[in-house]
Backbone as ProteinMPNN parsed JSONL, in Angstrom:
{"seq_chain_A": "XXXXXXXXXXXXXXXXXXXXXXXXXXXXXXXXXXXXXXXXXXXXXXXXXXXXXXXXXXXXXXXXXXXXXXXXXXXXXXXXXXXXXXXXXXXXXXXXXXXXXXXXXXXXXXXXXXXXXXXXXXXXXXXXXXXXXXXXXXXXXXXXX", "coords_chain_A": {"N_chain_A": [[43.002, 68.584, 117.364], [44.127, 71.926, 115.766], [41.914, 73.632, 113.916], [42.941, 74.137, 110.568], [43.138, 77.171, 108.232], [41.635, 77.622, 105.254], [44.021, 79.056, 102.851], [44.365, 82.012, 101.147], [42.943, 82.606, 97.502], [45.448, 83.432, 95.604], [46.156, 82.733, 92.93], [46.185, 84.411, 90.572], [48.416, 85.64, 90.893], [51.191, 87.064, 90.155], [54.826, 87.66, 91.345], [57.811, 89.207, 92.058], [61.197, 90.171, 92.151], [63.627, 91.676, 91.115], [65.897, 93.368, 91.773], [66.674, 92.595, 94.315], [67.233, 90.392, 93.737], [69.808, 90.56, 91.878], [71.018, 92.248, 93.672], [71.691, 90.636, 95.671], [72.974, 88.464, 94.138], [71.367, 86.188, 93.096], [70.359, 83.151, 94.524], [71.567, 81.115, 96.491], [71.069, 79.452, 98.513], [68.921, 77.358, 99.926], [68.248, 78.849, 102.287], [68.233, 81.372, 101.155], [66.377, 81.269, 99.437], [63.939, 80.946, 100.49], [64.041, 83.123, 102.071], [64.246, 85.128, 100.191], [61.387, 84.33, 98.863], [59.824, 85.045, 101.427], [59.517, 88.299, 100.976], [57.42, 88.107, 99.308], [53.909, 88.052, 98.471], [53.107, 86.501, 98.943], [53.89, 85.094, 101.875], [53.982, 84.555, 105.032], [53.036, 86.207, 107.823], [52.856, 85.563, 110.356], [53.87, 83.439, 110.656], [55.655, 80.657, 111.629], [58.559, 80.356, 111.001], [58.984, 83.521, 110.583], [58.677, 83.724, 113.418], [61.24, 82.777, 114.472], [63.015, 84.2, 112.625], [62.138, 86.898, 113.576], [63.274, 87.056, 116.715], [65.827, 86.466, 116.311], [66.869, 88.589, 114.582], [68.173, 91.212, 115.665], [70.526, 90.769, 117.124], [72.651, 89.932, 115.587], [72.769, 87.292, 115.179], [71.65, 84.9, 113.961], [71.226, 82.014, 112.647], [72.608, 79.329, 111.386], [71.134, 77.504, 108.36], [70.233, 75.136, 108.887], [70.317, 74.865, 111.636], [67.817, 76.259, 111.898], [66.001, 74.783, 110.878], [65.841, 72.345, 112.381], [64.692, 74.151, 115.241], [62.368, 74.48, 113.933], [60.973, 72.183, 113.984], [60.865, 71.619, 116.092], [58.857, 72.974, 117.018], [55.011, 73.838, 116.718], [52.291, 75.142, 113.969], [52.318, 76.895, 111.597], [54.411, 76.528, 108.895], [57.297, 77.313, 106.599], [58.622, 75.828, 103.8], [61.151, 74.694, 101.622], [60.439, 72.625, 99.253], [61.234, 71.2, 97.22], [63.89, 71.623, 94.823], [65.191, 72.744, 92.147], [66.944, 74.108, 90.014], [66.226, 76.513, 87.841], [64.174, 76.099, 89.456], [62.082, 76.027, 92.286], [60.379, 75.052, 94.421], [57.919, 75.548, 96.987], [56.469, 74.9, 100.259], [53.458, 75.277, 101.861], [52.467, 74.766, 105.42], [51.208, 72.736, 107.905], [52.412, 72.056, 110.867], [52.21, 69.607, 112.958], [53.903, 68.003, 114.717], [56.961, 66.648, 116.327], [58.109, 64.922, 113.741], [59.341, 64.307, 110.8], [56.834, 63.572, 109.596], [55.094, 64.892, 110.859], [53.428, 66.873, 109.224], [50.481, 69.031, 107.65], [50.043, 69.826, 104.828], [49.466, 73.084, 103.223], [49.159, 74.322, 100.914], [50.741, 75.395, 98.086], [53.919, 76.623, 96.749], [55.665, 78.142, 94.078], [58.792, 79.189, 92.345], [59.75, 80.477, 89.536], [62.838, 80.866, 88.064], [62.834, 84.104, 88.771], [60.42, 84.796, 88.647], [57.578, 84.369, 91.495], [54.909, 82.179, 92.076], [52.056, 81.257, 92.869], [50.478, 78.086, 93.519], [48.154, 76.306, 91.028], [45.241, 74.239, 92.914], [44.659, 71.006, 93.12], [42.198, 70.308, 92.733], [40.995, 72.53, 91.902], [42.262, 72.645, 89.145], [41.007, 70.342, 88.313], [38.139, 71.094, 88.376], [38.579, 73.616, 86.76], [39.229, 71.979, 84.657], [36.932, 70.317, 83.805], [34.748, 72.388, 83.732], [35.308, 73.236, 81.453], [35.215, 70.918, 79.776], [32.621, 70.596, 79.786], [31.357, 73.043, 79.018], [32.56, 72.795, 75.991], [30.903, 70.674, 75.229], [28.135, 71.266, 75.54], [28.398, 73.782, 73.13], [28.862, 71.862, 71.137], [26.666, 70.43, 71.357], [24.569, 72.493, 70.745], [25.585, 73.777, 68.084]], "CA_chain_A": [[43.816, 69.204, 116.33], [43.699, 73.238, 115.696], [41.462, 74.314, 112.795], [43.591, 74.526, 109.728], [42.164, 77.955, 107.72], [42.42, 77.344, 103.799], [44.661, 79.982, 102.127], [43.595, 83.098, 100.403], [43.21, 82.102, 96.747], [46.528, 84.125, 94.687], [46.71, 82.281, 91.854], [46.713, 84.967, 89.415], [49.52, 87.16, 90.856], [52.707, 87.141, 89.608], [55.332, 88.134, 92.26], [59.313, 88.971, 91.346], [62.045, 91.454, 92.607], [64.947, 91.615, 90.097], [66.602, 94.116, 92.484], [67.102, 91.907, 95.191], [68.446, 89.185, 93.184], [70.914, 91.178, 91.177], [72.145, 92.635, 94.882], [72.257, 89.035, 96.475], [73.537, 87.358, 93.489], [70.751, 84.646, 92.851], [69.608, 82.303, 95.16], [72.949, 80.433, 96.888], [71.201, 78.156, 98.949], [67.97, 76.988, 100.612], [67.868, 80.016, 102.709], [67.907, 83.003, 100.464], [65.255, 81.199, 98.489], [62.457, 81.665, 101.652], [64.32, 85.025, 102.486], [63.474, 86.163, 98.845], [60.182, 84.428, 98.836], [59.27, 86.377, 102.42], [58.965, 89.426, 100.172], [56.015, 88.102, 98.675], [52.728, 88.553, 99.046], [52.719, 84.615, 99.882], [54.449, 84.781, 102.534], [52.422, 84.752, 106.433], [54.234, 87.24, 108.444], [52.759, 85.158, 111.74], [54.526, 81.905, 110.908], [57.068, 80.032, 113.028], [59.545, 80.929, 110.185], [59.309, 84.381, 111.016], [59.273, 83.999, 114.925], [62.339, 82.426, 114.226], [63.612, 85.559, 112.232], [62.439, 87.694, 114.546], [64.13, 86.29, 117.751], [67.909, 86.968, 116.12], [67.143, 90.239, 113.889], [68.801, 92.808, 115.87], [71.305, 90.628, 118.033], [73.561, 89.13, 114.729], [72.882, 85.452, 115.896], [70.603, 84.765, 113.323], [71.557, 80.783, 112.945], [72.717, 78.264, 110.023], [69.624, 77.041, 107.929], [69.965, 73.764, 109.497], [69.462, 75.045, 113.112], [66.357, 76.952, 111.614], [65.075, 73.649, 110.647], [65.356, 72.063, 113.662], [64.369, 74.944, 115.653], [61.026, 74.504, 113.436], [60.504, 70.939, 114.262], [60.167, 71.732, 117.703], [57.556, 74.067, 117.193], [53.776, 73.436, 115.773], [52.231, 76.083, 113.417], [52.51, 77.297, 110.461], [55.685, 77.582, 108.473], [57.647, 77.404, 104.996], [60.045, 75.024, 103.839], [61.938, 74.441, 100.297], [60.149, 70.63, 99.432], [62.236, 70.461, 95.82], [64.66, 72.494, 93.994], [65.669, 72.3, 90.699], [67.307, 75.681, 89.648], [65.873, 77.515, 88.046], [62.435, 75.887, 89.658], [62.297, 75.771, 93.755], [58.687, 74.259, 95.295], [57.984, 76.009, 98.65], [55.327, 74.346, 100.511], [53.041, 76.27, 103.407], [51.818, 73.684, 105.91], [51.137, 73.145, 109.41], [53.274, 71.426, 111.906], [51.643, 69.309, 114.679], [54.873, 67.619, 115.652], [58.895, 67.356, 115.593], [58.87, 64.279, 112.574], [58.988, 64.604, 109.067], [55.707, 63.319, 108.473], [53.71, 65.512, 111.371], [52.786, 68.062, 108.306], [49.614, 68.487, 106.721], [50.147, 71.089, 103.416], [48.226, 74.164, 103.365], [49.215, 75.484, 99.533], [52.202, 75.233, 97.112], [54.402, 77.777, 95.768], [56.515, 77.906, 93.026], [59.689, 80.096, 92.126], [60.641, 80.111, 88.537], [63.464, 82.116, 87.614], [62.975, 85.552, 89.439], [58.838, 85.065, 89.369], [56.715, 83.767, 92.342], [53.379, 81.989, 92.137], [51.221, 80.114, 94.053], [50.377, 77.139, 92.753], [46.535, 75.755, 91.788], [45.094, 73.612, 93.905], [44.286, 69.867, 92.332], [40.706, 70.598, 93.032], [40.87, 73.992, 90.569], [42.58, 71.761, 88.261], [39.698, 69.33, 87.862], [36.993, 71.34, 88.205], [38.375, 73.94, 85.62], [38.816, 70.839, 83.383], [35.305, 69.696, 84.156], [33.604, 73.378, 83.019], [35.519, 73.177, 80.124], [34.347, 70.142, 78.615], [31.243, 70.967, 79.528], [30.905, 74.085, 77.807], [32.479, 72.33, 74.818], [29.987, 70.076, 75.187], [27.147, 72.702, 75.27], [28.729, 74.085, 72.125], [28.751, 71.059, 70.007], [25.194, 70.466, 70.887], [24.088, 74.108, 69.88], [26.223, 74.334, 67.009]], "C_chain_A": [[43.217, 70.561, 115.963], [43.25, 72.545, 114.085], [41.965, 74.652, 111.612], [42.825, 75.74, 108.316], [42.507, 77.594, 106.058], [43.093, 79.066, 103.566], [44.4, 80.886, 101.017], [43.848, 82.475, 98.861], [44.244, 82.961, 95.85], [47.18, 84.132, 93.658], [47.158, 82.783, 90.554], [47.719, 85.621, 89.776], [50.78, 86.471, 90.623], [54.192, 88.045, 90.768], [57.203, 88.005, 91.629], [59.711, 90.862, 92.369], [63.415, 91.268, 92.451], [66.213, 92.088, 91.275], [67.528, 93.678, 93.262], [67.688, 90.673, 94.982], [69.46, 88.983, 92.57], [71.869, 91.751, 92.816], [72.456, 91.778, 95.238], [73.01, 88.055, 95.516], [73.033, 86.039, 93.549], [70.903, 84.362, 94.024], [71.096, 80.934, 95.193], [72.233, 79.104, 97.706], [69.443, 78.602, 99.462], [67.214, 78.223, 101.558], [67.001, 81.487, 102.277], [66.871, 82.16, 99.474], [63.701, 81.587, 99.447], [63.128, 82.63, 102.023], [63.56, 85.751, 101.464], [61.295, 85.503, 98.65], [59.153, 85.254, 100.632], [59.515, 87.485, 101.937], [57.643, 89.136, 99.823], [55.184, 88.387, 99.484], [52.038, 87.206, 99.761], [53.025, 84.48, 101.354], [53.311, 84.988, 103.864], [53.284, 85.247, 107.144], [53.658, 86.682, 109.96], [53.457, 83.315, 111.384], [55.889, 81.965, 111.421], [58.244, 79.9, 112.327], [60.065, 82.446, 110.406], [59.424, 84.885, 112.059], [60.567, 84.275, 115.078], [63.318, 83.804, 114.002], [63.726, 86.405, 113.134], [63.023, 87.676, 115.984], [65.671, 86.749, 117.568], [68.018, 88.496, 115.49], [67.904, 90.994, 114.25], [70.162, 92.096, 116.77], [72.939, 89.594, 116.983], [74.069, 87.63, 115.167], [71.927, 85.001, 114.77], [71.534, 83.433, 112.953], [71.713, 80.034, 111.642], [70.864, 77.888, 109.881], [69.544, 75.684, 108.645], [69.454, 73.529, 110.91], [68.455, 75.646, 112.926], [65.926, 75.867, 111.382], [65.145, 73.312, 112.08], [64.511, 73.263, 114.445], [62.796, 74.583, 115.318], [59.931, 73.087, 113.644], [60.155, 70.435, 115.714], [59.047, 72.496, 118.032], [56.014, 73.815, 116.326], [52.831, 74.971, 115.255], [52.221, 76.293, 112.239], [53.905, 77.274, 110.104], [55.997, 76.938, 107.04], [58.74, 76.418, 104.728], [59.585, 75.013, 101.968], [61.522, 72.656, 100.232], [60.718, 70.041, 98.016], [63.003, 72.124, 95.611], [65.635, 71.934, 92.829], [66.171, 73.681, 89.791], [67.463, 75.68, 88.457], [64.282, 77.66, 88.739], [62.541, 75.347, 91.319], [60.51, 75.579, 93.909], [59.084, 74.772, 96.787], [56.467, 75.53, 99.156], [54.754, 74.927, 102.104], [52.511, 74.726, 104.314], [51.966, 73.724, 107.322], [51.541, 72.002, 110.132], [52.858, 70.853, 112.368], [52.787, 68.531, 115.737], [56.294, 67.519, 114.95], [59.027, 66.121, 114.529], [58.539, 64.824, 111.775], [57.461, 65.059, 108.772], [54.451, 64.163, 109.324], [53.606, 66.933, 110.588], [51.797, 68.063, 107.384], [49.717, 69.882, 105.6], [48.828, 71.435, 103.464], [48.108, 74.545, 101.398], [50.767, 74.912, 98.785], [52.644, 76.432, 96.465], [55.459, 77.496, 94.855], [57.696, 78.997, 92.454], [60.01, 79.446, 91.04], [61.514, 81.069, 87.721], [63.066, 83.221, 89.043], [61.188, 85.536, 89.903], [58.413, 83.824, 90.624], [55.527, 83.301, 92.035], [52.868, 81.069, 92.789], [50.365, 79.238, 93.04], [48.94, 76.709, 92.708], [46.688, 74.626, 92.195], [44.297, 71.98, 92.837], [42.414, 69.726, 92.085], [40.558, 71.699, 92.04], [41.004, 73.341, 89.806], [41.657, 71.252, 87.596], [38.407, 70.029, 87.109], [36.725, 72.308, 87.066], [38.055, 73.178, 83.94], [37.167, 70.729, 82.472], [34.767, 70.935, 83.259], [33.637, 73.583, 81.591], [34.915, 72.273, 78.771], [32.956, 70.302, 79.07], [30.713, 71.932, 78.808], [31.099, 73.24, 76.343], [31.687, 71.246, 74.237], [28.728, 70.457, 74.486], [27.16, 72.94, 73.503], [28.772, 73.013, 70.994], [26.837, 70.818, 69.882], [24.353, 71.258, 70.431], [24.07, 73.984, 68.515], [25.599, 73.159, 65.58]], "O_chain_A": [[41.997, 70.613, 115.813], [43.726, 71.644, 113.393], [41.463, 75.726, 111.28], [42.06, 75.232, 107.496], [43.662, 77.311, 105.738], [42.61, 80.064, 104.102], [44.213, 80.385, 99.908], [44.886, 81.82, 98.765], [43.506, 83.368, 94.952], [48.135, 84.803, 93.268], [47.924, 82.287, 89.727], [48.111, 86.388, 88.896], [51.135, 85.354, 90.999], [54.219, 89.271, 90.66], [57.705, 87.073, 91.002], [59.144, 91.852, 92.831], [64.221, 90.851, 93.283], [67.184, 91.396, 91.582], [68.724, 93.971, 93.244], [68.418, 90.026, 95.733], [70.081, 87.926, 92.466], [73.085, 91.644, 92.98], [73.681, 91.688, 95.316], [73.572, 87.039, 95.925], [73.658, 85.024, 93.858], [71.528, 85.134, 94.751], [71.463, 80.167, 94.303], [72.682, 77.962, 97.604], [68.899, 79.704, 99.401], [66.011, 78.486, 101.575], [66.044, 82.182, 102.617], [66.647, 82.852, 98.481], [62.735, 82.278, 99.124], [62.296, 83.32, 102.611], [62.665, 86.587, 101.586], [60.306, 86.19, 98.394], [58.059, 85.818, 100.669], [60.003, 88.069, 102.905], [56.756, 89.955, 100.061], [55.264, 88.785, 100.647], [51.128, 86.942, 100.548], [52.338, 83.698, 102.01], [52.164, 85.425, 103.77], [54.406, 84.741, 107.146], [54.023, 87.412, 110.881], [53.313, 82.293, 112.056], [56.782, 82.798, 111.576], [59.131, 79.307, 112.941], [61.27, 82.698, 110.428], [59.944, 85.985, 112.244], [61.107, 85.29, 115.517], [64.084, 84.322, 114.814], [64.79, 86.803, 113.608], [63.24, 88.846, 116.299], [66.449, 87.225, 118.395], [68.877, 89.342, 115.74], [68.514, 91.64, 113.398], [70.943, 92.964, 117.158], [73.846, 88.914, 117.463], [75.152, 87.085, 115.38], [71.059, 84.486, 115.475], [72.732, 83.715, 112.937], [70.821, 80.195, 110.81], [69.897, 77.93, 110.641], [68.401, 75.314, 108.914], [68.69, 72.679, 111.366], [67.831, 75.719, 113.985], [64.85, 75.909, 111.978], [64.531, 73.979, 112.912], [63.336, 73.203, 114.08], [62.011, 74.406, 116.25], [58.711, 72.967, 113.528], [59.565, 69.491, 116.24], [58.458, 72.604, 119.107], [56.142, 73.587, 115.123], [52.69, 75.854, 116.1], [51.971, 75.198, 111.735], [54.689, 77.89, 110.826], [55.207, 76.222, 106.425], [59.69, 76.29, 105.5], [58.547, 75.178, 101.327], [62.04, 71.734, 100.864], [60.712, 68.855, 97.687], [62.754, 73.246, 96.053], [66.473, 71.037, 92.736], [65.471, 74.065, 88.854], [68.39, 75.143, 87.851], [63.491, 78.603, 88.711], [63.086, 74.264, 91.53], [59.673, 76.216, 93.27], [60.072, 74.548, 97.487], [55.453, 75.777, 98.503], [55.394, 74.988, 103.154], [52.224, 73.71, 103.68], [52.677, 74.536, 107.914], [50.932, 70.948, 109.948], [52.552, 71.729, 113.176], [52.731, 68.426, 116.962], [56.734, 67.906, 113.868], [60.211, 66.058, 114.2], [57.667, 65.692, 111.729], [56.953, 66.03, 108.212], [53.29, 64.242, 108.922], [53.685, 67.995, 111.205], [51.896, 67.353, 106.383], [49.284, 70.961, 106.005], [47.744, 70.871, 103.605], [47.098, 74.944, 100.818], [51.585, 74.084, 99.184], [51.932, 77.15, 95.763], [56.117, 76.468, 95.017], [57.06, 79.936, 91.976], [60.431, 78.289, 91.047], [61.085, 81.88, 86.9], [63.104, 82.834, 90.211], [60.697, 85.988, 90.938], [58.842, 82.67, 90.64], [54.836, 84.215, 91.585], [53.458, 80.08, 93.225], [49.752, 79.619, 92.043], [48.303, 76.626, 93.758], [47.702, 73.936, 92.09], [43.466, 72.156, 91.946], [41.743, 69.058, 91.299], [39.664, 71.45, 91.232], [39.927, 73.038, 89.293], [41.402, 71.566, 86.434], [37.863, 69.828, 86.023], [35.674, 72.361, 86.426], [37.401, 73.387, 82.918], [36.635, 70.91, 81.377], [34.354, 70.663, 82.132], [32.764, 73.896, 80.782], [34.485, 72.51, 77.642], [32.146, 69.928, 78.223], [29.751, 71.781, 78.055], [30.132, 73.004, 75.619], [31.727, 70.913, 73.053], [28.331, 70.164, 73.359], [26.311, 72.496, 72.73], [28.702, 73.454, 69.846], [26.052, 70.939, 68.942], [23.406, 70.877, 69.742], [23.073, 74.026, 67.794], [25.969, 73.347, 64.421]]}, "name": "protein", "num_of_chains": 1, "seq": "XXXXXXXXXXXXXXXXXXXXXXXXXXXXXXXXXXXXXXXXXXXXXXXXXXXXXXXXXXXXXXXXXXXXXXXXXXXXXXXXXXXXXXXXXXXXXXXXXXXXXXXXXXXXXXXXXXXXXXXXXXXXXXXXXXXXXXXXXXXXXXXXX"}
């Protein structure tokens, strides 16, 4: 099994582009939600989402979202998929392929679209461990104080 690299950490940035959602008229389906999140800065401009893309770009074949899924389930790699939506709150999940079922994906990261902003989601491990420093300082601080 390839090497899976962890994912740059991006948790503070804030990502949005009004522009493009006032020209497209919101977020219609499954598609234009990873179209608009490939703007970001999340996005991996070598995943098998954007082979995909690039393959039809210039020849106006570019394919229903449903043959982009398949398409993606034949291929191992990196890529992006929509794993909830709840509008105004879509979950995009990065993860890496090793085969064509469901379940050959092991998640790299989580993203989150709410409204118009982007963010990448922390990691259950940040979670904890910010917990953790916390009561420890407040710990600290009671015994000082």
């Amino acid at each position: 099994m390839q090497h899976i690299t962890a994912t740059e950490d991006l948790t503070s940035v804030e990502w949005r582009d009004t522009n493009w959602l006032e020209r497209m008229g919101g977020f219609q389906n499954q598609q234009m939600v990873l179209d608009y999140f490939a703007l970001s800065p999340f996005w991996d401009r070598h995943c098998n989402n954007q082979v995909l893309a690039m393959q039809t770009q210039y020849n106006d074949l570019r394919q229903p979202y449903e043959a982009t899924l398949e398409a993606l389930r034949k291929m191992t790699g990196i890529e992006f998929a929509v794993v909830h939506e709840q509008p105004p709150i879509w979950v995009i999940q990065k993860r890496y392929r090793r085969g064509p079922q469901p379940d050959d994906v092991n998640p790299i990261a989580t993203y989150y679209i709410m409204g118009a902003n982007v963010y990448q989601s922390p990691t259950i491990y940040s979670v904890i461990a910010n917990r953790l420093v916390g009561r420890k300082e407040g710990s600290m601080d009671q015994m000082v104080g």
